[in-house]
Amino acid sequence: PRPVDDTPHEKSDGQIVVSSWLPIAEEQDTHSFRQIFRTIIEPSLVKRSRSKATVDEVIRAIDAWELFWPPELHNVKTVRPRHLESFQENLLARGLSNSTVNNYLRSIQRVLIAAHRHGMIRRRPSVSKLPTKAAPRHYLRFSDVEAIWEACAKISWPAVPGLDSATWWRCALVLFWAYGFRTQELIAFTSERPSLDWSAISLEAETPNPEGTAVNPLGWLS
């Protein structure tokens, strides 16, 4: 049998880290959080080139859920809003910040969204997000962008073969300004990645993310 390690370990940021400790029989449950992640969510994340950190975040949340609840509640069909609320309260009692707790619950609800979309559950249980302090936002004016563009001429990093540093940063500036790239997505982009084409454009209001629920009447670039 697989060795069992159900002892939670704390990282410096207070997040829970446990190893995968479920017996093999439980892993064969097609409606378990872990199996739904492995068969539906993880392939989607890989297909969309999401970072390993995103995958690890969901796994860490599932580990914490399985550590907190008995095996019967590892099946998405048995989960109710009160279970999400209890899990949320337990994470808070561990001293985790509201933001970190929200991240855990977001990952758990990602699995429930996938289960609902694939007909595994009739209703998707949910829990309200905890209040967090919004980070300050800084809005650039066109004059600011122009100043940054000019300053790129003095940059000597990164050293990219066949591309001078100023051009690299100016390309990044245009992509940030025009498309709102996340930094990690932009930095991870390489010449081997598929070019942006019309297949990445969705004019539907509902997000093309199979685990998402957001709606944007202007469509999506994915």
PDB file of C-alpha atoms in Angstrom:
ATOM      1  CA  PRO A   1       0.000   0.000   0.000  1.00  0.00           C
ATOM      2  CA  ARG A   2       1.007   3.623  -0.501  1.00  0.00           C
ATOM      3  CA  PRO A   3       2.714   5.175   2.544  1.00  0.00           C
ATOM      4  CA  VAL A   4       0.488   7.587   4.412  1.00  0.00           C
ATOM      5  CA  ASP A   5       1.588  11.068   5.460  1.00  0.00           C
ATOM      6  CA  ASP A   6      -1.335  13.093   6.761  1.00  0.00           C
ATOM      7  CA  THR A   7       0.740  15.509   8.799  1.00  0.00           C
ATOM      8  CA  PRO A   8       0.276  19.123   7.677  1.00  0.00           C
ATOM      9  CA  HIS A   9       3.411  21.155   7.160  1.00  0.00           C
ATOM     10  CA  GLU A  10       3.515  24.949   7.329  1.00  0.00           C
ATOM     11  CA  LYS A  11       5.450  27.117   4.906  1.00  0.00           C
ATOM     12  CA  SER A  12       6.795  30.494   5.883  1.00  0.00           C
ATOM     13  CA  ASP A  13       3.738  32.170   4.361  1.00  0.00           C
ATOM     14  CA  GLY A  14       1.431  30.069   6.516  1.00  0.00           C
ATOM     15  CA  GLN A  15       0.094  27.940   3.671  1.00  0.00           C
ATOM     16  CA  ILE A  16      -0.605  24.274   4.242  1.00  0.00           C
ATOM     17  CA  VAL A  17       1.558  21.759   2.415  1.00  0.00           C
ATOM     18  CA  VAL A  18       0.746  18.050   2.609  1.00  0.00           C
ATOM     19  CA  SER A  19       1.632  15.103   0.446  1.00  0.00           C
ATOM     20  CA  SER A  20      -0.972  13.149  -1.530  1.00  0.00           C
ATOM     21  CA  TRP A  21      -2.093  10.694   1.123  1.00  0.00           C
ATOM     22  CA  LEU A  22      -5.333   9.132  -0.133  1.00  0.00           C
ATOM     23  CA  PRO A  23      -5.430   5.344  -0.626  1.00  0.00           C
ATOM     24  CA  ILE A  24      -5.542   4.090  -4.207  1.00  0.00           C
ATOM     25  CA  ALA A  25      -9.211   3.100  -3.934  1.00  0.00           C
ATOM     26  CA  GLU A  26     -10.196   6.694  -3.245  1.00  0.00           C
ATOM     27  CA  GLU A  27      -8.200   7.955  -6.227  1.00  0.00           C
ATOM     28  CA  GLN A  28     -10.325   5.719  -8.479  1.00  0.00           C
ATOM     29  CA  ASP A  29     -13.468   7.642  -7.522  1.00  0.00           C
ATOM     30  CA  THR A  30     -14.197   9.583 -10.714  1.00  0.00           C
ATOM     31  CA  HIS A  31     -16.107  12.183  -8.710  1.00  0.00           C
ATOM     32  CA  SER A  32     -13.357  12.916  -6.203  1.00  0.00           C
ATOM     33  CA  PHE A  33     -11.763  16.362  -6.186  1.00  0.00           C
ATOM     34  CA  ARG A  34      -8.385  14.879  -7.094  1.00  0.00           C
ATOM     35  CA  GLN A  35      -9.651  12.818 -10.036  1.00  0.00           C
ATOM     36  CA  ILE A  36     -11.648  15.725 -11.448  1.00  0.00           C
ATOM     37  CA  PHE A  37      -8.527  17.838 -11.212  1.00  0.00           C
ATOM     38  CA  ARG A  38      -6.398  15.219 -12.940  1.00  0.00           C
ATOM     39  CA  THR A  39      -8.835  14.375 -15.746  1.00  0.00           C
ATOM     40  CA  ILE A  40     -10.477  17.737 -16.475  1.00  0.00           C
ATOM     41  CA  ILE A  41      -8.713  20.717 -14.938  1.00  0.00           C
ATOM     42  CA  GLU A  42      -5.018  19.816 -15.207  1.00  0.00           C
ATOM     43  CA  PRO A  43      -5.200  18.952 -18.957  1.00  0.00           C
ATOM     44  CA  SER A  44      -6.965  22.274 -19.529  1.00  0.00           C
ATOM     45  CA  LEU A  45      -4.289  24.175 -17.603  1.00  0.00           C
ATOM     46  CA  VAL A  46      -1.537  22.429 -19.547  1.00  0.00           C
ATOM     47  CA  LYS A  47      -3.280  23.133 -22.846  1.00  0.00           C
ATOM     48  CA  ARG A  48      -3.482  26.822 -21.963  1.00  0.00           C
ATOM     49  CA  SER A  49       0.173  26.803 -20.838  1.00  0.00           C
ATOM     50  CA  ARG A  50      -0.604  27.798 -17.279  1.00  0.00           C
ATOM     51  CA  SER A  51       2.392  27.909 -14.960  1.00  0.00           C
ATOM     52  CA  LYS A  52       3.336  25.085 -12.601  1.00  0.00           C
ATOM     53  CA  ALA A  53       2.541  27.445  -9.733  1.00  0.00           C
ATOM     54  CA  THR A  54      -1.122  27.486 -10.803  1.00  0.00           C
ATOM     55  CA  VAL A  55      -1.242  23.696 -10.861  1.00  0.00           C
ATOM     56  CA  ASP A  56       0.485  23.487  -7.476  1.00  0.00           C
ATOM     57  CA  GLU A  57      -1.991  25.978  -6.009  1.00  0.00           C
ATOM     58  CA  VAL A  58      -4.958  23.751  -6.884  1.00  0.00           C
ATOM     59  CA  ILE A  59      -3.202  20.603  -5.645  1.00  0.00           C
ATOM     60  CA  ARG A  60      -2.342  22.312  -2.351  1.00  0.00           C
ATOM     61  CA  ALA A  61      -5.998  23.262  -1.856  1.00  0.00           C
ATOM     62  CA  ILE A  62      -7.158  19.711  -2.596  1.00  0.00           C
ATOM     63  CA  ASP A  63      -4.550  18.344  -0.164  1.00  0.00           C
ATOM     64  CA  ALA A  64      -5.828  20.676   2.537  1.00  0.00           C
ATOM     65  CA  TRP A  65      -9.455  19.753   1.816  1.00  0.00           C
ATOM     66  CA  GLU A  66      -8.738  16.023   2.006  1.00  0.00           C
ATOM     67  CA  LEU A  67      -6.774  16.492   5.201  1.00  0.00           C
ATOM     68  CA  PHE A  68      -9.635  18.404   6.833  1.00  0.00           C
ATOM     69  CA  TRP A  69     -12.585  16.250   5.710  1.00  0.00           C
ATOM     70  CA  PRO A  70     -13.197  12.471   5.965  1.00  0.00           C
ATOM     71  CA  PRO A  71     -13.085  10.419   2.721  1.00  0.00           C
ATOM     72  CA  GLU A  72     -16.824  10.630   2.057  1.00  0.00           C
ATOM     73  CA  LEU A  73     -16.493  14.391   1.584  1.00  0.00           C
ATOM     74  CA  HIS A  74     -13.723  13.972  -0.964  1.00  0.00           C
ATOM     75  CA  ASN A  75     -16.526  13.246  -3.448  1.00  0.00           C
ATOM     76  CA  VAL A  76     -17.953  16.444  -4.990  1.00  0.00           C
ATOM     77  CA  LYS A  77     -21.496  15.022  -4.852  1.00  0.00           C
ATOM     78  CA  THR A  78     -21.502  15.177  -1.060  1.00  0.00           C
ATOM     79  CA  VAL A  79     -20.306  18.785  -0.683  1.00  0.00           C
ATOM     80  CA  ARG A  80     -22.715  21.467   0.505  1.00  0.00           C
ATOM     81  CA  PRO A  81     -22.202  25.188   1.221  1.00  0.00           C
ATOM     82  CA  ARG A  82     -21.828  24.487   4.934  1.00  0.00           C
ATOM     83  CA  HIS A  83     -18.796  22.305   4.199  1.00  0.00           C
ATOM     84  CA  LEU A  84     -17.125  25.132   2.293  1.00  0.00           C
ATOM     85  CA  GLU A  85     -17.892  27.488   5.164  1.00  0.00           C
ATOM     86  CA  SER A  86     -16.384  25.090   7.729  1.00  0.00           C
ATOM     87  CA  PHE A  87     -13.280  24.669   5.595  1.00  0.00           C
ATOM     88  CA  GLN A  88     -12.979  28.433   5.292  1.00  0.00           C
ATOM     89  CA  GLU A  89     -13.294  28.877   9.055  1.00  0.00           C
ATOM     90  CA  ASN A  90     -10.644  26.211   9.685  1.00  0.00           C
ATOM     91  CA  LEU A  91      -8.158  27.929   7.382  1.00  0.00           C
ATOM     92  CA  LEU A  92      -8.776  31.231   9.142  1.00  0.00           C
ATOM     93  CA  ALA A  93      -8.248  29.540  12.512  1.00  0.00           C
ATOM     94  CA  ARG A  94      -4.830  28.419  11.283  1.00  0.00           C
ATOM     95  CA  GLY A  95      -3.856  32.061  10.966  1.00  0.00           C
ATOM     96  CA  LEU A  96      -3.956  32.285   7.171  1.00  0.00           C
ATOM     97  CA  SER A  97      -4.761  35.687   5.695  1.00  0.00           C
ATOM     98  CA  ASN A  98      -8.117  36.414   4.058  1.00  0.00           C
ATOM     99  CA  SER A  99      -6.384  36.576   0.680  1.00  0.00           C
ATOM    100  CA  THR A 100      -4.737  33.162   1.120  1.00  0.00           C
ATOM    101  CA  VAL A 101      -7.990  31.599   2.326  1.00  0.00           C
ATOM    102  CA  ASN A 102      -9.775  33.031  -0.720  1.00  0.00           C
ATOM    103  CA  ASN A 103      -7.125  31.401  -2.923  1.00  0.00           C
ATOM    104  CA  TYR A 104      -7.758  28.003  -1.322  1.00  0.00           C
ATOM    105  CA  LEU A 105     -11.522  28.312  -1.760  1.00  0.00           C
ATOM    106  CA  ARG A 106     -11.105  29.557  -5.328  1.00  0.00           C
ATOM    107  CA  SER A 107      -9.213  26.372  -6.181  1.00  0.00           C
ATOM    108  CA  ILE A 108     -11.821  24.168  -4.500  1.00  0.00           C
ATOM    109  CA  GLN A 109     -14.616  25.966  -6.316  1.00  0.00           C
ATOM    110  CA  ARG A 110     -12.701  25.593  -9.591  1.00  0.00           C
ATOM    111  CA  VAL A 111     -13.133  21.837  -9.187  1.00  0.00           C
ATOM    112  CA  LEU A 112     -16.821  22.233  -8.328  1.00  0.00           C
ATOM    113  CA  ILE A 113     -17.350  24.412 -11.405  1.00  0.00           C
ATOM    114  CA  ALA A 114     -15.779  21.726 -13.591  1.00  0.00           C
ATOM    115  CA  ALA A 115     -17.937  19.058 -11.945  1.00  0.00           C
ATOM    116  CA  HIS A 116     -21.086  21.112 -12.543  1.00  0.00           C
ATOM    117  CA  ARG A 117     -20.224  21.798 -16.189  1.00  0.00           C
ATOM    118  CA  HIS A 118     -19.660  18.105 -16.818  1.00  0.00           C
ATOM    119  CA  GLY A 119     -22.950  17.074 -15.219  1.00  0.00           C
ATOM    120  CA  MET A 120     -21.453  15.452 -12.137  1.00  0.00           C
ATOM    121  CA  ILE A 121     -23.437  17.670  -9.757  1.00  0.00           C
ATOM    122  CA  ARG A 122     -26.790  19.393 -10.311  1.00  0.00           C
ATOM    123  CA  ARG A 123     -26.015  22.441  -8.183  1.00  0.00           C
ATOM    124  CA  ARG A 124     -22.678  24.035  -7.473  1.00  0.00           C
ATOM    125  CA  PRO A 125     -22.188  24.925  -3.791  1.00  0.00           C
ATOM    126  CA  SER A 126     -20.411  28.204  -3.152  1.00  0.00           C
ATOM    127  CA  VAL A 127     -19.161  30.382  -0.332  1.00  0.00           C
ATOM    128  CA  SER A 128     -18.722  34.145  -0.111  1.00  0.00           C
ATOM    129  CA  LYS A 129     -15.213  35.538  -0.499  1.00  0.00           C
ATOM    130  CA  LEU A 130     -13.617  37.108   2.529  1.00  0.00           C
ATOM    131  CA  PRO A 131     -12.988  40.849   2.343  1.00  0.00           C
ATOM    132  CA  THR A 132      -9.469  41.850   1.377  1.00  0.00           C
ATOM    133  CA  LYS A 133      -7.701  45.152   1.131  1.00  0.00           C
ATOM    134  CA  ALA A 134      -7.416  46.134  -2.497  1.00  0.00           C
ATOM    135  CA  ALA A 135      -3.925  46.842  -3.768  1.00  0.00           C
ATOM    136  CA  PRO A 136      -3.403  50.430  -4.930  1.00  0.00           C
ATOM    137  CA  ARG A 137      -3.787  50.982  -8.653  1.00  0.00           C
ATOM    138  CA  HIS A 138      -1.588  53.266 -10.678  1.00  0.00           C
ATOM    139  CA  TYR A 139      -2.929  54.495 -14.003  1.00  0.00           C
ATOM    140  CA  LEU A 140      -0.454  55.511 -16.686  1.00  0.00           C
ATOM    141  CA  ARG A 141      -1.016  58.530 -18.889  1.00  0.00           C
ATOM    142  CA  PHE A 142       0.145  58.612 -22.503  1.00  0.00           C
ATOM    143  CA  SER A 143       2.967  60.916 -21.434  1.00  0.00           C
ATOM    144  CA  ASP A 144       4.105  58.257 -18.933  1.00  0.00           C
ATOM    145  CA  VAL A 145       4.141  55.585 -21.642  1.00  0.00           C
ATOM    146  CA  GLU A 146       6.117  57.873 -23.933  1.00  0.00           C
ATOM    147  CA  ALA A 147       8.673  58.503 -21.171  1.00  0.00           C
ATOM    148  CA  ILE A 148       9.050  54.757 -20.565  1.00  0.00           C
ATOM    149  CA  TRP A 149       9.444  54.196 -24.310  1.00  0.00           C
ATOM    150  CA  GLU A 150      12.303  56.702 -24.456  1.00  0.00           C
ATOM    151  CA  ALA A 151      13.929  55.264 -21.315  1.00  0.00           C
ATOM    152  CA  CYS A 152      14.084  51.822 -22.950  1.00  0.00           C
ATOM    153  CA  ALA A 153      16.989  53.114 -25.058  1.00  0.00           C
ATOM    154  CA  LYS A 154      19.214  53.000 -21.954  1.00  0.00           C
ATOM    155  CA  ILE A 155      18.369  49.425 -20.984  1.00  0.00           C
ATOM    156  CA  SER A 156      20.931  46.631 -21.430  1.00  0.00           C
ATOM    157  CA  TRP A 157      18.940  43.696 -20.025  1.00  0.00           C
ATOM    158  CA  PRO A 158      17.835  41.099 -21.030  1.00  0.00           C
ATOM    159  CA  ALA A 159      20.381  39.870 -23.555  1.00  0.00           C
ATOM    160  CA  VAL A 160      18.169  38.203 -26.167  1.00  0.00           C
ATOM    161  CA  PRO A 161      19.873  36.735 -29.265  1.00  0.00           C
ATOM    162  CA  GLY A 162      18.870  38.665 -32.370  1.00  0.00           C
ATOM    163  CA  LEU A 163      16.976  41.333 -30.439  1.00  0.00           C
ATOM    164  CA  ASP A 164      18.366  44.360 -28.640  1.00  0.00           C
ATOM    165  CA  SER A 165      17.150  45.027 -25.105  1.00  0.00           C
ATOM    166  CA  ALA A 166      15.399  48.299 -25.985  1.00  0.00           C
ATOM    167  CA  THR A 167      13.267  46.578 -28.625  1.00  0.00           C
ATOM    168  CA  TRP A 168      12.453  43.738 -26.225  1.00  0.00           C
ATOM    169  CA  TRP A 169      11.155  46.149 -23.587  1.00  0.00           C
ATOM    170  CA  ARG A 170       9.274  48.265 -26.133  1.00  0.00           C
ATOM    171  CA  CYS A 171       7.516  45.157 -27.424  1.00  0.00           C
ATOM    172  CA  ALA A 172       6.631  44.276 -23.842  1.00  0.00           C
ATOM    173  CA  LEU A 173       5.358  47.809 -23.230  1.00  0.00           C
ATOM    174  CA  VAL A 174       3.053  47.646 -26.257  1.00  0.00           C
ATOM    175  CA  LEU A 175       1.698  44.230 -25.218  1.00  0.00           C
ATOM    176  CA  PHE A 176       1.116  45.376 -21.633  1.00  0.00           C
ATOM    177  CA  TRP A 177      -0.591  48.559 -22.777  1.00  0.00           C
ATOM    178  CA  ALA A 178      -2.701  47.113 -25.585  1.00  0.00           C
ATOM    179  CA  TYR A 179      -3.582  43.658 -24.282  1.00  0.00           C
ATOM    180  CA  GLY A 180      -3.086  43.697 -20.511  1.00  0.00           C
ATOM    181  CA  PHE A 181      -0.798  40.678 -20.391  1.00  0.00           C
ATOM    182  CA  ARG A 182       0.007  39.209 -17.001  1.00  0.00           C
ATOM    183  CA  THR A 183       3.737  39.555 -16.377  1.00  0.00           C
ATOM    184  CA  GLN A 184       4.317  35.812 -15.939  1.00  0.00           C
ATOM    185  CA  GLU A 185       2.460  35.056 -19.184  1.00  0.00           C
ATOM    186  CA  LEU A 186       4.438  37.613 -21.153  1.00  0.00           C
ATOM    187  CA  ILE A 187       7.822  36.555 -19.777  1.00  0.00           C
ATOM    188  CA  ALA A 188       7.021  32.879 -20.437  1.00  0.00           C
ATOM    189  CA  PHE A 189       6.201  33.564 -24.084  1.00  0.00           C
ATOM    190  CA  THR A 190       8.818  32.189 -26.489  1.00  0.00           C
ATOM    191  CA  SER A 191       9.199  31.878 -30.244  1.00  0.00           C
ATOM    192  CA  GLU A 192       8.135  28.226 -29.983  1.00  0.00           C
ATOM    193  CA  ARG A 193       4.712  29.239 -28.717  1.00  0.00           C
ATOM    194  CA  PRO A 194       1.890  29.419 -31.286  1.00  0.00           C
ATOM    195  CA  SER A 195       1.360  32.849 -32.801  1.00  0.00           C
ATOM    196  CA  LEU A 196      -1.677  34.869 -31.825  1.00  0.00           C
ATOM    197  CA  ASP A 197      -4.444  34.303 -34.394  1.00  0.00           C
ATOM    198  CA  TRP A 198      -8.234  34.432 -34.662  1.00  0.00           C
ATOM    199  CA  SER A 199      -8.604  31.104 -32.868  1.00  0.00           C
ATOM    200  CA  ALA A 200      -7.621  32.984 -29.704  1.00  0.00           C
ATOM    201  CA  ILE A 201     -10.484  35.444 -30.141  1.00  0.00           C
ATOM    202  CA  SER A 202     -13.907  34.689 -28.682  1.00  0.00           C
ATOM    203  CA  LEU A 203     -16.808  37.048 -29.317  1.00  0.00           C
ATOM    204  CA  GLU A 204     -19.058  35.210 -26.868  1.00  0.00           C
ATOM    205  CA  ALA A 205     -19.842  36.956 -23.595  1.00  0.00           C
ATOM    206  CA  GLU A 206     -19.062  33.882 -21.469  1.00  0.00           C
ATOM    207  CA  THR A 207     -15.399  33.207 -20.744  1.00  0.00           C
ATOM    208  CA  PRO A 208     -13.752  30.472 -22.888  1.00  0.00           C
ATOM    209  CA  ASN A 209     -12.025  29.221 -19.718  1.00  0.00           C
ATOM    210  CA  PRO A 210     -13.770  25.857 -19.087  1.00  0.00           C
ATOM    211  CA  GLU A 211     -13.491  26.354 -15.314  1.00  0.00           C
ATOM    212  CA  GLY A 212     -14.468  30.025 -15.323  1.00  0.00           C
ATOM    213  CA  THR A 213     -17.788  31.781 -14.813  1.00  0.00           C
ATOM    214  CA  ALA A 214     -16.945  35.359 -15.769  1.00  0.00           C
ATOM    215  CA  VAL A 215     -18.937  37.250 -18.374  1.00  0.00           C
ATOM    216  CA  ASN A 216     -17.622  40.059 -20.566  1.00  0.00           C
ATOM    217  CA  PRO A 217     -19.967  41.494 -23.241  1.00  0.00           C
ATOM    218  CA  LEU A 218     -16.937  42.602 -25.330  1.00  0.00           C
ATOM    219  CA  GLY A 219     -15.593  39.044 -25.756  1.00  0.00           C
ATOM    220  CA  TRP A 220     -12.275  37.439 -24.850  1.00  0.00           C
ATOM    221  CA  LEU A 221      -8.650  37.149 -25.934  1.00  0.00           C
ATOM    222  CA  SER A 222      -7.294  33.847 -24.630  1.00  0.00           C
TER     223      SER A 222
END
